[in-house]
XYZ file of C-alpha atoms in Angstrom:
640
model
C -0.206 -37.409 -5.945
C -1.434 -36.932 -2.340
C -0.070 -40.073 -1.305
C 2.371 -39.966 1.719
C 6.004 -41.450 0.690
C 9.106 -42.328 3.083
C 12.424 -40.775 1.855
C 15.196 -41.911 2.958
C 18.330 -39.028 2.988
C 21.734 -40.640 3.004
C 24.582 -38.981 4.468
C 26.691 -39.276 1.475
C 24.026 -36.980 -0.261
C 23.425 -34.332 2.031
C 26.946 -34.498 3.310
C 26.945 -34.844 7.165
C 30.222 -35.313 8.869
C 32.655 -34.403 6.185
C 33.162 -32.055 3.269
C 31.743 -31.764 -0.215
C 34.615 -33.632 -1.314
C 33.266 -36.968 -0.112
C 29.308 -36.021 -1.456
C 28.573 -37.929 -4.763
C 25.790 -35.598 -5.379
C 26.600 -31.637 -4.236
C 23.526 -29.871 -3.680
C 23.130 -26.353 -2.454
C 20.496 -25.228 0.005
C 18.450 -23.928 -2.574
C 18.702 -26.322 -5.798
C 17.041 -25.511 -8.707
C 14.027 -27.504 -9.385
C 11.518 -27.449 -12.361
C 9.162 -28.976 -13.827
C 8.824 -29.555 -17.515
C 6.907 -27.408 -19.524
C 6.840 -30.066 -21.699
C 5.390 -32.776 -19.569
C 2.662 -35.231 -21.175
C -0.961 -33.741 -21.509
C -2.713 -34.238 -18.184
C 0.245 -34.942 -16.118
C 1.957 -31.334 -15.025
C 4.450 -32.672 -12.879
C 5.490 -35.868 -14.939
C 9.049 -34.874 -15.978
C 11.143 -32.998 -12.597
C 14.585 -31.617 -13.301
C 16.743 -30.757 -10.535
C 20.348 -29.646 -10.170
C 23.098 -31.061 -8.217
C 26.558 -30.755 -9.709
C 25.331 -32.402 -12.401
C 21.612 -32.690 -13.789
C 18.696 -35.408 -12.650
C 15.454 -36.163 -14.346
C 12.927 -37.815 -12.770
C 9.954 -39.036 -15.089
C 7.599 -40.824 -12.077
C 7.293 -37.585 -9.862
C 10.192 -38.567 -8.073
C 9.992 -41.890 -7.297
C 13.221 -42.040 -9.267
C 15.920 -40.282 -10.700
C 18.494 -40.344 -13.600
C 21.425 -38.379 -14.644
C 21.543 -36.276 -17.842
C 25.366 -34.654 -17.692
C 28.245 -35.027 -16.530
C 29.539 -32.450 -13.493
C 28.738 -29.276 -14.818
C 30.788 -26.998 -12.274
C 34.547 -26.570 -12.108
C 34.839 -29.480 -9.540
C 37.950 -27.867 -7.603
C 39.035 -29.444 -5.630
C 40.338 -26.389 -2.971
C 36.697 -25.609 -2.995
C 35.627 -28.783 -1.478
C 36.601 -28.859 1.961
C 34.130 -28.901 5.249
C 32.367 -25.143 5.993
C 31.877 -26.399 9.118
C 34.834 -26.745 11.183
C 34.764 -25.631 14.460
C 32.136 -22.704 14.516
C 29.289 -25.143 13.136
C 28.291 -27.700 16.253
C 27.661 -31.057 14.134
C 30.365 -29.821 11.743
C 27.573 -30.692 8.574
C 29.224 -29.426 5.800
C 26.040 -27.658 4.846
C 27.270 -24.689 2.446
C 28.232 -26.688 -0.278
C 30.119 -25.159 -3.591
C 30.671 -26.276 -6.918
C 27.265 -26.681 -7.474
C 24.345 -25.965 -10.452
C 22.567 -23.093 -8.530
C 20.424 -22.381 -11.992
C 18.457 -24.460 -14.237
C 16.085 -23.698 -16.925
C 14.378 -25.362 -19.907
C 13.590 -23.551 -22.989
C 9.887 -22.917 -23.040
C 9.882 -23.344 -26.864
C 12.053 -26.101 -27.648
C 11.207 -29.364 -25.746
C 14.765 -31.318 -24.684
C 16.993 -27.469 -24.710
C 18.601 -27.118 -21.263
C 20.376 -23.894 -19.679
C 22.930 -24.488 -16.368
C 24.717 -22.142 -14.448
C 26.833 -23.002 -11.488
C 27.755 -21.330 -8.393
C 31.502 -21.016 -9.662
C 31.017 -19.425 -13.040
C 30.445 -21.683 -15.820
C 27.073 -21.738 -18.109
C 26.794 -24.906 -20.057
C 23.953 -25.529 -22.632
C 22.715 -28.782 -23.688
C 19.818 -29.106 -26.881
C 19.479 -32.095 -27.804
C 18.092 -33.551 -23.963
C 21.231 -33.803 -22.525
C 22.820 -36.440 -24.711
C 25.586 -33.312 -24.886
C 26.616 -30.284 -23.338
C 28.362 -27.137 -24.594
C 30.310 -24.560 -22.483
C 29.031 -21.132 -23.582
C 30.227 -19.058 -20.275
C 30.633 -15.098 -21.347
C 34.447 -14.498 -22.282
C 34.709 -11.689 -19.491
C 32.442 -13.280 -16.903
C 35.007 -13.248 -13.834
C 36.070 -16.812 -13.241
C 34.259 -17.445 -9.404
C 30.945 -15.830 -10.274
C 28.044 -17.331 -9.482
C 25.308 -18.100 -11.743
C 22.108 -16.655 -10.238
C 19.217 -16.851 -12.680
C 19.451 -17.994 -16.277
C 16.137 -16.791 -18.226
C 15.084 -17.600 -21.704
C 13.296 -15.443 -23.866
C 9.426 -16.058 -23.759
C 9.890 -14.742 -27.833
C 12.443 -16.480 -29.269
C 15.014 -19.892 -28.893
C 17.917 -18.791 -29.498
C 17.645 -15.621 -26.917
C 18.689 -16.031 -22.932
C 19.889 -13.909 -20.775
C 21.716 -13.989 -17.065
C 22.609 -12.317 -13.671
C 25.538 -13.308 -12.166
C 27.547 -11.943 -9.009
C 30.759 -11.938 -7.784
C 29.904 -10.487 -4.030
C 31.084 -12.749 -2.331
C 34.717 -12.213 -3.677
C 34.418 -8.111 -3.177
C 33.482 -7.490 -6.057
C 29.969 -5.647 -6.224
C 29.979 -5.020 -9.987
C 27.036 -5.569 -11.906
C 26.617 -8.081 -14.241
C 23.932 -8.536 -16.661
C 24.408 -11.025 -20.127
C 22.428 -11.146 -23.317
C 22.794 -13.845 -26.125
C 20.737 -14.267 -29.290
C 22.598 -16.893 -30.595
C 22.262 -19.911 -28.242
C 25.003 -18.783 -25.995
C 27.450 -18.963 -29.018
C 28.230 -14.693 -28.380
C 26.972 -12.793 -25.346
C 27.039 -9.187 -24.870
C 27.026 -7.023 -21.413
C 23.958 -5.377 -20.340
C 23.875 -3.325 -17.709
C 24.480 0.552 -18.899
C 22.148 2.468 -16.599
C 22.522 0.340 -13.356
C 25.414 1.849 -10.902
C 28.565 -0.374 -10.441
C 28.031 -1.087 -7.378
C 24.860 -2.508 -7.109
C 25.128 -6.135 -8.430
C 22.917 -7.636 -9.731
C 20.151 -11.144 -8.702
C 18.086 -11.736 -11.555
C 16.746 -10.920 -14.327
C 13.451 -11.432 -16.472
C 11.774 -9.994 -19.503
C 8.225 -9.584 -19.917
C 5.956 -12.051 -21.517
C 3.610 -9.529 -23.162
C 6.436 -7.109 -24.289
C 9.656 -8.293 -25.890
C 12.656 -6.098 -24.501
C 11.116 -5.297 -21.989
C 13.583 -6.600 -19.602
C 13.518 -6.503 -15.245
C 16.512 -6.310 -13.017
C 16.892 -7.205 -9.506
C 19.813 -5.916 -7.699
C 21.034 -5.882 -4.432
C 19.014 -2.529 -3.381
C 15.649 -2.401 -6.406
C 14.518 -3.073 -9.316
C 15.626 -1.373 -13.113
C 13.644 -1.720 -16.003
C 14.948 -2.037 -19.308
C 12.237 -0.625 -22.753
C 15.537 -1.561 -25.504
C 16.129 -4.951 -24.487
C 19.125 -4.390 -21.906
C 20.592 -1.579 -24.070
C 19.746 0.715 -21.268
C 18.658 0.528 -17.571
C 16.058 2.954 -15.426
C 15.525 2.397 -11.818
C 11.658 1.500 -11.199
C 11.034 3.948 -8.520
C 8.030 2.720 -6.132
C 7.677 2.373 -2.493
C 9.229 -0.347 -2.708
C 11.895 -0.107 0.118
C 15.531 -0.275 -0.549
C 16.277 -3.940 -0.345
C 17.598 -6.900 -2.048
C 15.582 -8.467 -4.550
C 16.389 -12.257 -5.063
C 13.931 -12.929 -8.193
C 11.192 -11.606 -10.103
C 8.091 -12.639 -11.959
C 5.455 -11.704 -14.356
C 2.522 -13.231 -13.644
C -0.119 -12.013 -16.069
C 0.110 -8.360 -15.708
C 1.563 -7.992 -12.305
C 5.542 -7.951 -11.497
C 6.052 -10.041 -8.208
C 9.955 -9.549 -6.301
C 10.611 -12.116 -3.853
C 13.008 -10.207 -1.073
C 15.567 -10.791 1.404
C 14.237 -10.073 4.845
C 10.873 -7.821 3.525
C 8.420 -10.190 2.196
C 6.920 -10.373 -1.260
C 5.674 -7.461 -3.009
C 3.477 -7.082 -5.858
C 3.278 -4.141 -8.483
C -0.095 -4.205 -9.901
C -0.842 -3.734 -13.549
C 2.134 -3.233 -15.300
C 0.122 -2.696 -18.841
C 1.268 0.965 -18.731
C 4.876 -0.296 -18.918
C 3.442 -2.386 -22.344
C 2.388 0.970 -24.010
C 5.413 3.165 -23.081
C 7.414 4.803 -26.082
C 10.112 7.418 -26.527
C 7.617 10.235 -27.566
C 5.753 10.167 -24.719
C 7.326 13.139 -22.821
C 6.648 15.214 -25.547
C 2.720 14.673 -25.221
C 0.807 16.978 -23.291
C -1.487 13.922 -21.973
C -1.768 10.344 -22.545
C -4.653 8.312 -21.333
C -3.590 4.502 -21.319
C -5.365 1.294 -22.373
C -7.103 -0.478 -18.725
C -6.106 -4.111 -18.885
C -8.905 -6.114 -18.890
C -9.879 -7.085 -15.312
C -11.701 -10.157 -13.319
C -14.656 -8.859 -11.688
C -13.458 -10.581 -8.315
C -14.737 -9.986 -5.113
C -12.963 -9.057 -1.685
C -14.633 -10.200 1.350
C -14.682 -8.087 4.100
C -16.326 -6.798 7.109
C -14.977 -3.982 9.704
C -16.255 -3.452 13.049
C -18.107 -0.129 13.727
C -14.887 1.578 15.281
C -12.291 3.052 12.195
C -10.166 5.081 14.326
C -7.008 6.548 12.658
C -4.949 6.456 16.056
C -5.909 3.124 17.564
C -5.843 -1.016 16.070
C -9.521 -1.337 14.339
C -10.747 -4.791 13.182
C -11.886 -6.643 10.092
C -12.878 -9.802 8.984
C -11.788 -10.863 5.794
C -13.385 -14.246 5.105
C -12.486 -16.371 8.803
C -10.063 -14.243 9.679
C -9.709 -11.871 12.010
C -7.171 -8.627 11.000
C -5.463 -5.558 12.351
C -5.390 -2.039 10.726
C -5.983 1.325 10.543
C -8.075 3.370 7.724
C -5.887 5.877 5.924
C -7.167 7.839 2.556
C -5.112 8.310 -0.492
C -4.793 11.588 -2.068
C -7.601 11.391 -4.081
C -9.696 10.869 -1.487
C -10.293 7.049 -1.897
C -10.706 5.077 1.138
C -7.616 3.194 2.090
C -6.230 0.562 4.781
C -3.149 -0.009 6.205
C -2.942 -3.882 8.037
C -1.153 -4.480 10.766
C -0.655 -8.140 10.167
C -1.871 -8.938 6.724
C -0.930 -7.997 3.139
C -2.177 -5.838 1.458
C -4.797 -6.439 -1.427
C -5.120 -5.748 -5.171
C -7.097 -2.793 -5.590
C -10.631 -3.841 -6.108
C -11.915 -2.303 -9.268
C -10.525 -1.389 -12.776
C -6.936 0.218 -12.607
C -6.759 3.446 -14.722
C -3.381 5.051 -15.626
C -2.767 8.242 -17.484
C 0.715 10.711 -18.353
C 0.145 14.263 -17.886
C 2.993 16.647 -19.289
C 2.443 19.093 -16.818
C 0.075 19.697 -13.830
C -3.134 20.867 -16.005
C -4.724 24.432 -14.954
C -7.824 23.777 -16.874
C -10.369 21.523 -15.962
C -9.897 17.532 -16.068
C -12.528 15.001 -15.802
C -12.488 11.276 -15.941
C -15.568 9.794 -17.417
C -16.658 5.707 -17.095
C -18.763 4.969 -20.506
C -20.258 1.927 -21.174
C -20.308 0.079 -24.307
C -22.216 2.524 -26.467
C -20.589 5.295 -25.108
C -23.265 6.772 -22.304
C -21.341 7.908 -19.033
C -21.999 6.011 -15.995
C -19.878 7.680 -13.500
C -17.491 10.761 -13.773
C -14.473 12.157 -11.644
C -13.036 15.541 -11.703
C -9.967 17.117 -10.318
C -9.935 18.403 -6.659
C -10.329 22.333 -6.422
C -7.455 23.739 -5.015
C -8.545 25.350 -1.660
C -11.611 23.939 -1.902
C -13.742 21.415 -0.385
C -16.467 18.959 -1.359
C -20.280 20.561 -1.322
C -22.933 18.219 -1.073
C -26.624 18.963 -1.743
C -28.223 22.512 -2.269
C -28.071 25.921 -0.364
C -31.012 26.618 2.007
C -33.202 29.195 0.621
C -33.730 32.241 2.885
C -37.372 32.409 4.533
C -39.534 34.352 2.533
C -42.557 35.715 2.612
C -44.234 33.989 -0.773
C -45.984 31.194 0.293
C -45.397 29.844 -2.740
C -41.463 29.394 -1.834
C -42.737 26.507 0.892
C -44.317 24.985 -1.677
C -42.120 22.144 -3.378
C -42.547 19.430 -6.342
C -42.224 16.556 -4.093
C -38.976 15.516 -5.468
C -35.495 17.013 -6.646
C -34.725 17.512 -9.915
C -31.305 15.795 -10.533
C -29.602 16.062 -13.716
C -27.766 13.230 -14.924
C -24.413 14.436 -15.200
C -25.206 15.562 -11.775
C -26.462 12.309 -10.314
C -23.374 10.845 -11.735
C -20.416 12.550 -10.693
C -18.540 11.771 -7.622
C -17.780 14.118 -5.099
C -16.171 11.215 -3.050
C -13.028 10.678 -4.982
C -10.835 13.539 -6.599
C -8.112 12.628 -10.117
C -5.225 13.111 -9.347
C -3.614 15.589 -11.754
C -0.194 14.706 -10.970
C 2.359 15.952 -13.718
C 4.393 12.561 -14.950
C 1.708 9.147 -14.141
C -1.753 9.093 -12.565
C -2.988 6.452 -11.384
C -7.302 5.923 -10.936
C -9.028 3.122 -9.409
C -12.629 2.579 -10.299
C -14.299 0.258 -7.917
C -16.737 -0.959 -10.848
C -19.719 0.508 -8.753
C -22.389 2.793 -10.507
C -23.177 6.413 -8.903
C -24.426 6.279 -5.494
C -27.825 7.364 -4.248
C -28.934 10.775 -3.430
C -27.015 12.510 -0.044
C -28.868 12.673 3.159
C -28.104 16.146 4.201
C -27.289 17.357 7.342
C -27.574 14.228 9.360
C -24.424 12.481 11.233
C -24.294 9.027 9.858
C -23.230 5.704 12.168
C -20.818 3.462 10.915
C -23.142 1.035 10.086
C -25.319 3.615 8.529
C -21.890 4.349 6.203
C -21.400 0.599 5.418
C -25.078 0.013 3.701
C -24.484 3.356 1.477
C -20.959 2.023 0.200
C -22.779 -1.268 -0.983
C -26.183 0.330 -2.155
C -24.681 1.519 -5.559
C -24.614 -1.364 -8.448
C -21.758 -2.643 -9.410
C -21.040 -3.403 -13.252
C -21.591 -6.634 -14.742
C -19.318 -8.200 -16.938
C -19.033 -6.824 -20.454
C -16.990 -4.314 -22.598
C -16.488 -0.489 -21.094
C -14.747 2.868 -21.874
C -12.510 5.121 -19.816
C -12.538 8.766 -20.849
C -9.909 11.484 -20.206
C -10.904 15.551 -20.569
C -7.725 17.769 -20.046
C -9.457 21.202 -21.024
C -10.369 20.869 -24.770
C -8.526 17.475 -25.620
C -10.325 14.095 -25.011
C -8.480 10.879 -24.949
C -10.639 7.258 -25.005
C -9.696 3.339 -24.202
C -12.037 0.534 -24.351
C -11.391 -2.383 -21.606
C -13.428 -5.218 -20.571
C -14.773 -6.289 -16.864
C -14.142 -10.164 -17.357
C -16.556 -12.705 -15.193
C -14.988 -14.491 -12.069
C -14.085 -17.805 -13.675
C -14.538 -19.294 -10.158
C -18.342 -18.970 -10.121
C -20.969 -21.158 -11.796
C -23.222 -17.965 -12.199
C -24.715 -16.742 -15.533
C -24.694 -13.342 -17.241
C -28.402 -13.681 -16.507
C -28.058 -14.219 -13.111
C -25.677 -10.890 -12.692
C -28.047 -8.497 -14.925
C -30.990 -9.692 -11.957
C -28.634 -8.672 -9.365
C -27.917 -5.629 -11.233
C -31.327 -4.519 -12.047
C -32.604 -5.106 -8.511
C -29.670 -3.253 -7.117
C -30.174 -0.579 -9.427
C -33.799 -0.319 -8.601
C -33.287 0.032 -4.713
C -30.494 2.702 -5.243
C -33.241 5.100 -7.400
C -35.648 4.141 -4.538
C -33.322 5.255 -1.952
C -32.711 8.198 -4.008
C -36.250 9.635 -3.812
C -36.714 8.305 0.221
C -33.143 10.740 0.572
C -34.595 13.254 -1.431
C -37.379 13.282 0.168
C -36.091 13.316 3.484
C -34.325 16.103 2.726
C -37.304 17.848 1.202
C -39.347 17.305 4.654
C -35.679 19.286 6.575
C -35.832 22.069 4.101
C -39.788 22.761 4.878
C -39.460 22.383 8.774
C -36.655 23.743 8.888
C -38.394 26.925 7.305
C -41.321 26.483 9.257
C -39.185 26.640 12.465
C -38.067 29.682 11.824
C -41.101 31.356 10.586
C -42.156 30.417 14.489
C -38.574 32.043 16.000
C -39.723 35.106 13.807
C -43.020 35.354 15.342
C -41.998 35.571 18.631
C -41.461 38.596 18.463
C -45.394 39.916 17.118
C -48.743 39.884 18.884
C -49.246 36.561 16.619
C -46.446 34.378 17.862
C -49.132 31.912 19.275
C -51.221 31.972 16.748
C -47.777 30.840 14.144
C -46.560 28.668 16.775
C -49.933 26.364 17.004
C -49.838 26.587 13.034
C -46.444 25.392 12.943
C -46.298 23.128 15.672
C -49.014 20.832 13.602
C -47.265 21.003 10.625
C -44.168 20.165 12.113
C -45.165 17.397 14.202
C -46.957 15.654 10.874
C -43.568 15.936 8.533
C -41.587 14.657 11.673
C -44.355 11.410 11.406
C -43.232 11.032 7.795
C -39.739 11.762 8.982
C -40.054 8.710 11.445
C -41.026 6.448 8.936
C -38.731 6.472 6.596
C -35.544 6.823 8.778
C -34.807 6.180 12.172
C -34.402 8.858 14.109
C -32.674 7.856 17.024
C -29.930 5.603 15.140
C -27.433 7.820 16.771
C -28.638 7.010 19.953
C -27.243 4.938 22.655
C -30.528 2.709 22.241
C -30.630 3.199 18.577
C -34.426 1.512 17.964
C -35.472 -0.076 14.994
C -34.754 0.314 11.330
C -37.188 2.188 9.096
C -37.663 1.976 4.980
C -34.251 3.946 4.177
C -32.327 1.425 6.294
C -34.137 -1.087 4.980
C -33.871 -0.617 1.604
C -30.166 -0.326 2.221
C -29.823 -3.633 4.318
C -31.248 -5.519 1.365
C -29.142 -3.838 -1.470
C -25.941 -4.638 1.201
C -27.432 -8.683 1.330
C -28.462 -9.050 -2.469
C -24.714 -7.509 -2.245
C -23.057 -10.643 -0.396
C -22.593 -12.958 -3.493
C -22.911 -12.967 -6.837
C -26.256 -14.699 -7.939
C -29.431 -13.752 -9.066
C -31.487 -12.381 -6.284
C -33.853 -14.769 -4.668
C -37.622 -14.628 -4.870
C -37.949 -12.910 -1.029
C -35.711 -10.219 -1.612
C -37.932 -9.098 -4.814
C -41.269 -9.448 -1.972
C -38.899 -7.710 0.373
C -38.193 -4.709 -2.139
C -42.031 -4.195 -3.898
C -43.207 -4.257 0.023
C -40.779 -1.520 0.968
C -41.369 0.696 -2.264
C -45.155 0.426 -1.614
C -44.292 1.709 1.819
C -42.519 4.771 0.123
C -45.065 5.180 -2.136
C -47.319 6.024 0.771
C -45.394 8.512 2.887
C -44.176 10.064 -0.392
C -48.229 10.728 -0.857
C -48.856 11.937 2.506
C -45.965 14.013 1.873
C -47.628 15.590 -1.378
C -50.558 16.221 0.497
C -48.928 17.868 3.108
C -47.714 20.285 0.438
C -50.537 20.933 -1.721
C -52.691 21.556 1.045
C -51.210 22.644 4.407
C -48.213 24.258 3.374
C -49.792 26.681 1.327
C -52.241 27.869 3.871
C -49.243 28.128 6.678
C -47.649 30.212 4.046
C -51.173 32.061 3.404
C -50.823 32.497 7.460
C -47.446 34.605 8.142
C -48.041 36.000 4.637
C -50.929 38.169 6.068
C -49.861 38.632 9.257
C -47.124 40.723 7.885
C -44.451 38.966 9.948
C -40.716 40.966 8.949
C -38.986 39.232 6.986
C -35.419 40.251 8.890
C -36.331 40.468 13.332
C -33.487 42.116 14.931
């Protein structure tokens, strides 16, 4: 309620200075607590149930409690002496037994109640505790204790339990099923090795059967509703898991001693049948995923041997960048968790490791590719932008358009992140951003430099999308849906402004790359018309020529890029960083972009209009006649 209250713990609760024998309440260290599913409309936490050796329910959040059963454990009396003695110092008593170590209420039926103790015994109650049945297994061993209790999110009458008898030697496995409100139970645990017992158990809300299983060293999945067990093999580390949840379509294991750990997207798991090992591919449905948005910012150094630095929101973290195998940037934190993926988790089965060509294709809505992916050559490497042409003689080879001609299915393939072609499951993550601009070529970029490029390419707005599969001559398709961050009070209006803008500064920076890279290819030629000169009577004569030329692209050069960024005093930022700074800080938020930033971006494309004309000039009129130059001087083509 958020007001402070002062509890008052009486010894003959908690049980200092004697045994459990003298308790009139025996509660374990960890009791079971819940809170009603059930509870009035508007107050979640109105009805508490906890466990002690016998039930409470509190109906004032606390303020006070009532009992609903009578002891619901096997009260023995042997089993109630002090576990202190003299190794514990204030000789508490704390490890209590004989206690109600799991509680659950049905999440259908309002007033159904499931107990299990610490010392074997399951007791049900449905009518709100007026009464209570004993429907313990037959051949549950008499000491075991009760660890989880979970009913079926499908249907009443179906629970099931983990149980285990460790502590008595006895590592066995054991795994229970009912379908008949505990009336018959049958043993589930075919597939899990006897002797790794077992911690809980939980079946999928999305799936019925599909049934988890933590044991003492994983976690087994069940497809046949316990019939038979698989071991989920991860990177999850061997260790105990103590429980397990679904929580929308992620599977979360609580540990002992290693943390929590999340397994993201557990959809494919949803789809899986018995045929699929006999299909060559399968390309699974996406779930449909919340556009949400990690903040972050690293500092310039990303060394792979030494602790780099990030902020993530106000705080400060440790890690190091690693890359996955298909090439996708990656972190490793020293002293933080490790997030989600950020972008739309893809899945596919491949039979076997293809030989053919695979490519994974993001369509939007009416089916016209945004981005592709293809497989990663083997021996090869990535090749970015085109081959240098040889000098030649023409004059008509220094003469260029003004602009590349990029094809779209060009423009939109990646060459930064390979799919995996794995044989068994592949797993994709699309980062929801359109194609980036055009490649600078042949020009070290800073790390700043690198973190404006990752943010100039668009990210998708919210809205319905398709995922695309090519293994040689067979094409598989699934629709998903990028859902809007319910946490913002932003409009679908506001997000198509962002996008458009966005959108309009990548094609921008596009042409200023292009064009840089346009003004390298023609000095670059021009230069070495010069070093061939050198060796003719008219190497002064090419070298004045050239130097002119030269010295005007590098003044276009100058202004759209800054050429000394890799400099120790790195000078100041020219359209092309620019242009990216704004994309990065229209970037920061989602909103609609202010009125500035659209001043900011017609300013700096008029700008680029206006070198890209000098440019043109440059090229219809002074390229030609350097060409016309070393064309009739006769200058070989090839100078030993």
């Amino acid at each position: 309620t958020g007001q402070k209250r002062n509890v008052t713990v009486w010894p003959e609760v908690v049980g200092f200075g004697g045994g459990a024998d003298t308790l009139k309440y025996r509660f374990q260290w960890t009791f079971p607590v819940e809170i009603s599913s059930h509870s009035a409309q508007g107050a979640p936490a109105d009805t508490i149930y906890i466990g002690s050796n016998v039930v409470h329910r509190s109906t004032d959040e606390g303020v006070s409690w009532e009992v609903i059963s009578p002891d619901l454990t096997r009260n023995n009396p042997d089993k109630l002496g002090s576990s202190g003695g003299p190794i514990t110092a204030d000789n508490s008593g704390a490890e209590i037994y004989c206690t109600i170590f799991a509680f659950r209420e049905s999440p259908h039926e309002k007033g159904v109640f499931w107990v299990g103790s610490d010392d074997g015994l399951i007791h049900l109650s449905r009518d709100s505790g007026e009464n209570w049945a004993n429907v313990t297994p037959r051949d549950l061993p008499e000491w075991a204790m009760i660890s989880i209790i979970e009913p079926s999110p499908h249907d009443a009458a179906t629970a099931y339990v983990a149980a285990t008898c460790y502590k008595s030697d006895d590592i066995t496995p054991y795994l229970y099923k009912t379908n008949d409100y505990g009336a018959t139970w049958t043993k589930i645990t075919n597939g899990i090795p006897a002797d790794d017992f077992t911690r809980t158990i939980r079946e999928d809300p999305s799936r019925r059967g599909l049934l988890y299983c933590g044991t003492e060293t994983g976690i087994y999945v069940s497809f046949d509703d316990g019939s038979n067990w698989d071991r989920l093999e991860t990177n999850l580390p061997v260790v105990p898991i103590w429980d397990l949840i679904v929580k929308g379509t992620d599977l979360v294991a609580a540990t002992h001693g290693r943390s929590f750990w999340i397994l993201d997207d557990i959809t494919p798991l949803h789809q899986l049948h018995d045929g699929l090992t006999n299909e060559a591919a399968r390309l699974f449905k996406p779930r449909d995923t919340v556009r949400y948005r990690m903040y972050s910012r690293a500092f310039d150094r990303k060394s792979p041997y030494f602790v780099n630095y990030k902020m993530t929101g106000p705080v400060t973290v440790a890690y190091k960048p690693t890359e996955a195998a298909n090439g996708a940037k990656t972190e490793e934190f020293y002293d933080a968790g490790k997030n989600p993926p950020e972008g739309v988790i893809i899945h596919y089965f491949l039979k076997e490791k293809p030989t053919g060509a695979v490519k994974l294709s993001i369509l939007d809505a009416d089916g016209d590719e945004i981005r592709s992916f293809t497989a990663k050559k083997e021996g090869g490497s990535k090749v970015v932008g085109a081959v240098l042409e040889p000098p030649s003689p023409d004059a008509e080879a220094l003469q260029e358009t003004g602009e590349e001609e990029v094809s779209s299915e060009d423009e939109a393939q990646d060459e930064s992140l390979w799919t995996p072609i794995a044989a068994g499951m592949n797993r994709f993550v699309w980062d929801y951003r359109y194609p980036k601009p055009t490649t600078v070529e042949d020009r070290p970029g800073t790390a700043r430099q690198e973190m404006l490029d990752a943010g100039v390419a668009p990210k998708a707005i919210p809205g319905n999308y398709q995922v695309r599969l090519t293994v040689g001559d067979q094409t598989y398709t699934q629709s998903f849906a990028i859902l809007h961050d319910p946490r913002l009070p932003v409009s679908e209006a506001d997000l198509k402004a962002q996008f458009d803008l966005k959108l309009a500064i990548r094609d921008r920076l596009s042409e200023t790359n292009a064009t840089l890279n346009l003004i390298q290819r023609v000095f670059s030629q021009v230069e070495e018309w010069e070093k061939r000169a050198k060796s003719t009577d008219h190497a002064a004569r090419v070298a004045g020529a050239g130097k002119a030329l030269r010295e005007q692209l590098q003044t276009i050069e100058g202004a759209l890029i800054n050429l000394d960024a890799d400099k120790p005093q790195p000078g100041v930022a020219r359209i092309k960083e620019k242009l990216g700074a704004l994309s990065t800080m229209i970037d920061e938020s989602d909103h609609a972009p202010t009125r500035g930033a659209g001043e900011v971006y017609t300013m700096l494309s008029d700008q680029l209009d206006e070198k890209r004309k000098q440019l043109q000039h440059l090229l219809d009129e002074q390229i030609p006649s350097f060409g016309d130059l070393v064309q009739s001087l006769a200058i070989p083509p090839i100078v030993a």
